[in-house]
Coordinates of C-alpha atoms and ligand atoms in Angstrom, one line a residue:
M1 CA -9.4 9.8 11.0
R2 CA -9.5 7.8 7.7
P3 CA -8.2 9.7 4.7
R4 CA -10.6 11.1 2.0
A5 CA -10.5 9.9 -1.6
F6 CA -12.2 11.7 -4.5
V7 CA -13.1 9.5 -7.5
T8 CA -14.1 11.2 -10.7
F9 CA -16.2 8.4 -12.2
P10 CA -18.3 5.4 -11.0
L11 CA -15.8 2.6 -10.0
P12 CA -16.7 -1.0 -10.4
A13 CA -18.2 -2.4 -7.2
E14 CA -15.3 -4.5 -6.1
A15 CA -12.8 -1.6 -6.6
L16 CA -15.1 0.7 -4.6
R17 CA -15.3 -1.9 -1.8
L18 CA -11.5 -2.1 -1.7
L19 CA -11.0 1.6 -1.6
R20 CA -13.6 2.0 1.1
R21 CA -11.6 -0.3 3.4
T22 CA -9.0 2.5 3.6
A23 CA -10.7 5.8 2.7
R24 CA -13.9 7.8 3.0
V25 CA -14.9 7.9 -0.7
T26 CA -16.7 10.5 -2.6
S27 CA -17.4 9.7 -6.3
Y28 CA -18.7 11.8 -9.1
D29 CA -21.4 9.7 -10.7
G30 CA -22.8 12.4 -13.2
P31 CA -22.4 12.3 -16.9
Q32 CA -18.8 12.1 -18.0
P33 CA -16.6 14.0 -18.2
I34 CA -16.7 15.6 -14.8
P35 CA -17.0 19.4 -15.2
R36 CA -13.8 21.2 -14.2
A37 CA -15.5 23.2 -11.4
T38 CA -16.9 20.0 -9.9
L39 CA -13.5 18.4 -10.0
L40 CA -11.8 21.5 -8.3
A41 CA -14.5 21.5 -5.6
G42 CA -14.2 17.7 -5.2
V43 CA -10.5 17.7 -4.5
R44 CA -10.7 20.5 -1.9
D45 CA -10.6 18.1 1.1
A46 CA -9.2 15.1 -0.6
D47 CA -6.1 13.2 0.5
G48 CA -6.2 11.1 -2.7
L49 CA -7.6 11.5 -6.2
L50 CA -8.5 8.6 -8.6
C51 CA -9.0 10.2 -12.0
L52 CA -9.3 9.6 -15.7
L53 CA -7.0 10.4 -18.6
T54 CA -9.5 13.1 -19.7
E55 CA -8.9 15.2 -16.6
R56 CA -6.2 17.8 -16.6
I57 CA -4.2 17.4 -13.4
D58 CA -2.2 20.6 -13.4
A59 CA -0.8 23.2 -11.0
A60 CA -4.2 24.9 -10.6
L61 CA -5.9 21.7 -9.6
L62 CA -3.1 20.7 -7.2
D63 CA -3.3 24.1 -5.6
A64 CA -7.0 23.6 -5.1
A65 CA -6.2 20.4 -3.2
P66 CA -3.9 21.4 -0.3
K67 CA -4.2 18.0 1.4
L68 CA -3.6 15.9 -1.7
R69 CA -0.9 13.1 -1.3
G70 CA -1.6 10.9 -4.3
V71 CA -3.1 11.0 -7.8
A72 CA -4.0 7.5 -9.2
N73 CA -4.5 7.9 -12.9
Y74 CA -6.8 5.2 -14.3
A75 CA -4.7 4.7 -17.5
V76 CA -1.2 3.7 -18.4
G77 CA -0.6 7.0 -20.2
Y78 CA -0.3 10.0 -17.9
N79 CA 0.2 13.0 -20.3
N80 CA -2.8 14.6 -18.6
V81 CA -0.8 15.0 -15.4
D82 CA 1.8 17.7 -14.8
L83 CA 4.4 15.6 -13.2
A84 CA 6.7 18.5 -12.3
A85 CA 3.8 20.3 -10.6
A86 CA 3.0 17.2 -8.6
A87 CA 6.6 16.5 -7.6
A88 CA 6.9 20.2 -6.5
R89 CA 3.9 19.7 -4.2
N90 CA 5.1 16.3 -2.9
V91 CA 2.2 14.5 -4.6
V92 CA 2.8 10.9 -5.8
V93 CA 1.4 10.1 -9.2
T94 CA 0.6 6.5 -10.3
N95 CA -0.6 4.8 -13.4
T96 CA -2.0 1.4 -14.5
P97 CA 0.6 -0.4 -16.7
D98 CA 0.6 -4.2 -17.6
V99 CA -3.1 -5.0 -16.9
L100 CA -4.1 -3.4 -20.2
T101 CA -1.2 -4.5 -22.4
E102 CA -2.7 -7.5 -24.1
T103 CA -6.2 -5.9 -24.5
T104 CA -4.7 -2.8 -26.2
A105 CA -2.5 -5.0 -28.4
D106 CA -5.7 -6.9 -29.5
L107 CA -7.3 -3.6 -30.5
A108 CA -4.2 -2.5 -32.4
F109 CA -4.3 -5.7 -34.3
A110 CA -8.0 -5.5 -34.9
L111 CA -7.6 -2.0 -36.4
L112 CA -4.7 -3.3 -38.6
L113 CA -6.9 -6.2 -39.9
A114 CA -10.0 -4.1 -40.3
T115 CA -8.2 -1.4 -42.3
A116 CA -6.3 -3.9 -44.4
R117 CA -9.4 -5.9 -45.2
R118 CA -11.7 -2.9 -45.5
L119 CA -14.1 -4.5 -43.0
V120 CA -16.0 -1.2 -42.1
E121 CA -16.6 -0.5 -45.8
G122 CA -17.9 -4.1 -46.2
D123 CA -20.1 -3.8 -43.1
T124 CA -21.6 -0.6 -44.4
L125 CA -22.3 -2.1 -47.8
V126 CA -24.2 -5.1 -46.3
R127 CA -25.9 -3.1 -43.6
R128 CA -27.3 -0.5 -46.0
G129 CA -28.6 -3.2 -48.4
R130 CA -26.2 -2.1 -51.2
W131 CA -24.5 -5.4 -51.7
S132 CA -25.5 -6.8 -55.0
G133 CA -23.5 -10.0 -54.9
W134 CA -20.0 -11.6 -55.1
K135 CA -17.6 -9.8 -57.4
P136 CA -14.0 -10.7 -58.2
D137 CA -12.8 -7.1 -57.7
Q138 CA -15.0 -6.1 -54.7
L139 CA -13.4 -4.5 -51.7
L140 CA -9.9 -5.7 -52.5
G141 CA -7.7 -5.2 -49.5
R142 CA -4.1 -6.0 -48.5
D143 CA -2.6 -9.2 -47.2
V144 CA -1.5 -9.1 -43.6
H145 CA 0.2 -12.4 -43.4
G146 CA 3.8 -12.3 -44.6
A147 CA 3.8 -8.4 -44.6
T148 CA 6.3 -6.2 -42.8
L149 CA 5.1 -4.5 -39.6
G150 CA 7.0 -1.5 -38.2
I151 CA 6.5 -0.9 -34.5
V152 CA 7.2 2.6 -33.3
G153 CA 7.9 2.2 -29.6
L154 CA 8.6 -1.4 -28.6
G155 CA 7.5 -1.2 -25.0
R156 CA 5.0 -3.5 -23.3
I157 CA 2.2 -2.9 -25.8
G158 CA 4.4 -2.7 -28.9
A159 CA 6.0 -6.1 -27.9
A160 CA 2.5 -7.6 -27.4
V161 CA 1.6 -6.4 -31.0
A162 CA 4.9 -7.9 -32.2
R163 CA 4.0 -11.3 -30.7
R164 CA 0.6 -11.2 -32.5
A165 CA 2.4 -10.4 -35.8
Q166 CA 4.6 -13.5 -35.4
G167 CA 1.4 -15.6 -35.6
F168 CA 0.7 -14.0 -38.9
G169 CA 4.1 -14.7 -40.3
M170 CA 5.0 -11.0 -40.4
K171 CA 8.5 -9.6 -40.5
V172 CA 8.7 -7.1 -37.5
L173 CA 10.9 -4.0 -37.4
Y174 CA 10.9 -1.7 -34.5
W175 CA 12.2 1.8 -33.6
N176 CA 12.8 3.0 -30.1
R177 CA 14.6 6.0 -28.7
R178 CA 17.1 3.4 -27.4
R179 CA 17.9 0.2 -29.3
L180 CA 17.2 -2.8 -27.2
R181 CA 19.9 -5.3 -26.4
R182 CA 17.5 -8.2 -27.1
A183 CA 14.2 -7.4 -28.8
P184 CA 11.2 -9.7 -28.3
A185 CA 9.3 -11.6 -30.9
G186 CA 12.2 -11.5 -33.4
A187 CA 11.8 -7.8 -33.9
R188 CA 14.7 -6.1 -35.7
Y189 CA 15.8 -2.5 -35.0
A190 CA 15.5 0.1 -37.8
T191 CA 15.9 3.8 -37.7
L192 CA 12.6 5.6 -37.9
P193 CA 13.0 6.7 -41.6
R194 CA 14.0 3.2 -42.6
L195 CA 11.2 1.6 -40.7
L196 CA 8.7 4.0 -42.3
A197 CA 10.0 3.3 -45.8
A198 CA 10.2 -0.5 -45.4
S199 CA 6.9 -1.3 -43.6
D200 CA 3.5 -2.3 -45.0
F201 CA 2.0 -1.5 -41.6
V202 CA 3.2 1.0 -39.0
S203 CA 1.8 0.7 -35.5
I204 CA 2.5 3.5 -33.0
H205 CA 3.1 2.7 -29.3
V206 CA 5.1 5.6 -27.8
P207 CA 3.7 7.7 -24.9
L208 CA 2.8 11.3 -25.6
T209 CA 5.6 13.6 -24.5
D210 CA 7.1 16.8 -25.8
A211 CA 9.5 14.6 -27.8
T212 CA 6.8 12.5 -29.4
R213 CA 4.2 15.2 -30.2
H214 CA 3.8 15.1 -34.0
L215 CA 6.5 12.4 -34.3
V216 CA 4.7 11.3 -37.4
G217 CA 4.1 14.4 -39.6
A218 CA 4.0 15.2 -43.3
A219 CA 7.6 14.3 -43.8
E220 CA 7.3 10.9 -42.1
L221 CA 4.1 10.0 -43.9
A222 CA 5.8 10.9 -47.2
R223 CA 8.4 8.2 -46.4
M224 CA 5.8 5.5 -46.1
K225 CA 4.8 3.2 -49.0
R226 CA 1.7 4.2 -51.0
S227 CA 0.3 0.8 -50.0
A228 CA 1.1 1.2 -46.3
I229 CA -1.4 1.4 -43.4
L230 CA -0.8 3.4 -40.2
V231 CA -2.3 2.3 -36.9
N232 CA -2.4 4.5 -33.8
T233 CA -3.6 3.3 -30.4
S234 CA -1.3 5.4 -28.3
R235 CA -2.2 9.1 -28.2
G236 CA -3.6 11.2 -31.0
P237 CA -1.1 14.1 -30.9
V238 CA 1.7 11.7 -31.7
V239 CA 0.5 11.9 -35.3
D240 CA -0.1 15.2 -37.1
E241 CA -3.8 14.6 -37.9
A242 CA -4.0 17.3 -40.6
A243 CA -1.0 15.8 -42.4
L244 CA -2.5 12.3 -42.0
T245 CA -5.9 13.5 -43.4
R246 CA -4.1 15.0 -46.4
A247 CA -2.1 11.8 -47.0
L248 CA -5.2 9.6 -46.8
A249 CA -7.2 11.9 -49.1
A250 CA -4.4 12.1 -51.7
G251 CA -3.7 8.3 -51.4
T252 CA 0.0 8.8 -50.5
I253 CA -0.7 6.1 -47.9
A254 CA -3.4 3.5 -48.3
G255 CA -5.2 3.7 -45.0
A256 CA -5.2 4.3 -41.2
G257 CA -6.7 2.5 -38.2
L258 CA -7.1 5.0 -35.4
D259 CA -8.3 4.7 -31.8
V260 CA -7.0 8.1 -30.7
F261 CA -7.2 11.6 -32.0
E262 CA -5.8 15.0 -31.5
R263 CA -9.1 16.3 -30.0
E264 CA -11.2 13.8 -28.0
P265 CA -14.2 14.2 -28.3
P266 CA -15.4 14.8 -31.0
G267 CA -12.7 13.2 -33.0
P268 CA -11.7 14.3 -36.5
A269 CA -14.4 15.8 -38.7
A270 CA -12.0 15.8 -41.7
L271 CA -11.3 12.0 -41.4
R272 CA -14.9 11.0 -41.1
G273 CA -15.6 11.2 -44.8
L274 CA -12.6 9.1 -45.8
P275 CA -13.4 5.4 -46.4
N276 CA -9.8 4.4 -46.0
A277 CA -9.8 5.4 -42.3
V278 CA -11.2 3.1 -39.6
L279 CA -12.0 5.1 -36.6
A280 CA -12.6 3.9 -33.0
P281 CA -13.5 6.0 -30.0
H282 CA -10.4 5.4 -27.8
V283 CA -11.4 1.9 -26.8
G284 CA -8.0 0.2 -26.7
S285 CA -8.4 -1.1 -23.1
A286 CA -12.2 -1.4 -23.2
T287 CA -13.0 -4.9 -22.1
T288 CA -14.9 -5.6 -18.9
A289 CA -12.1 -7.6 -17.4
T290 CA -9.4 -5.1 -18.3
R291 CA -11.3 -2.0 -17.1
T292 CA -12.0 -3.8 -13.8
A293 CA -8.3 -4.7 -13.5
M294 CA -7.3 -1.1 -14.2
A295 CA -9.7 0.1 -11.4
M296 CA -8.4 -2.5 -8.9
L297 CA -4.8 -1.4 -9.7
A298 CA -5.6 2.3 -9.5
V299 CA -7.2 1.6 -6.1
R300 CA -4.2 -0.4 -4.9
N301 CA -1.9 2.4 -5.9
L302 CA -4.0 5.0 -4.1
T303 CA -4.5 3.0 -0.9
A304 CA -0.7 2.4 -0.8
V305 CA 0.0 6.1 -1.0
L306 CA -2.7 6.9 1.6
T307 CA -1.3 4.4 4.1
G308 CA 2.3 5.5 3.6
R309 CA 3.5 2.6 1.6
E310 CA 5.3 2.6 -1.8
P311 CA 2.6 2.2 -4.5
P312 CA 3.0 -0.5 -7.1
N313 CA 3.2 1.9 -10.0
P314 CA 4.6 5.3 -9.2
V315 CA 5.4 7.5 -12.2
A316 CA 6.6 10.5 -10.1
R317 CA 8.3 10.0 -6.8
R318 CA 7.9 12.0 -3.7
Q319 CA 10.7 14.6 -3.5
P320 CA 13.1 13.8 -0.6
R321 CA 12.1 15.8 2.4
R322 CA 14.2 18.9 2.8
S323 CA 15.1 19.7 6.4
T324 CA 16.6 23.2 6.7
P325 CA 14.3 26.0 7.8
S326 CA 14.9 27.9 4.5
A327 CA 14.2 24.8 2.5
R328 CA 10.9 24.2 4.5
A329 CA 9.9 27.8 3.9
S330 CA 10.6 27.5 0.2
A331 CA 8.6 24.2 0.0
R332 CA 5.7 25.9 1.7
S333 CA 5.8 28.8 -0.8
T334 CA 6.0 26.3 -3.8
R335 CA 3.0 24.5 -2.4
S336 CA 0.8 27.6 -2.2
R337 CA 1.6 28.9 -5.7
Ligands
DGY1 C1 -4.4 4.3 -21.4 O1 -4.5 3.6 -20.4 O2 -3.5 5.2 -21.4 C2 -5.4 4.1 -22.5 O3 -5.3 5.2 -23.4 C3 -6.8 3.9 -21.9 O4 -6.8 2.7 -21.4

């Protein structure tokens, strides 16, 4: 009997075709996001789950899916998945790295440029018919070329942003938990406080973990230059949004370009009235080509798990099988918690 896969959103046709070669597929095609009760019912008989970053894959969900072997998250970030709960139930979790790196870096740079050059304010002026003509002091922004860019988290996407910065003649600093032996794109290591103090632009590219939640809070924002701009395309909770709102309103930093928020949706009511914030609805990877590539990769990950092969992008490995009777009993009791 072919395994069952539950998909929480409409897959692009070619990804659905690929998944159907291996599994009997049920997809939720209703308005997003899938209601929790529908998700719990959908996974009841599923061997595999292909899901979105907006769905909480926790112990309760895993317990509602006794046959589940794999969770393929359609995102590079997987803070929505309880990895320990998955590992305890022998469920493999996968993500979609690499295929969205360049697209997300494009968006980070777009936000950086849009905020520096006040593009949304300009668009609003023209669109509302309020532009009365060329003026020497109208919408003066900040130069990007030659400025210093601080990258918080020089992983795949951070490095892709650093490469773009090279083309703008920017000096690039980076901070990582671990200093790299050889950093790409001429990036130079700085401690986080030094990076914040020295950068004209700060772009965040760390994953959301317990260690990075509110990594940038009031104290960190206070270290930044008054002329500096913060860009966040990683996860909203990495930045303390209330502190950021205060800093933008008081002008202790110059601006922010944000693709992610602490609560999504609806996004930040308090930031909406601030002209020095450019706000995007979590569209870092949103191009047709990249979203299709993410779907294909998520399917490849899931079909690998369902056919007993090593998936290309595991983020949590199957626990080694324990063989003693007491270990088997304890595994069973963990599974049914
Ligand atoms: C991710 O993949 O984690 C992004 O936030 C959405 O593409």
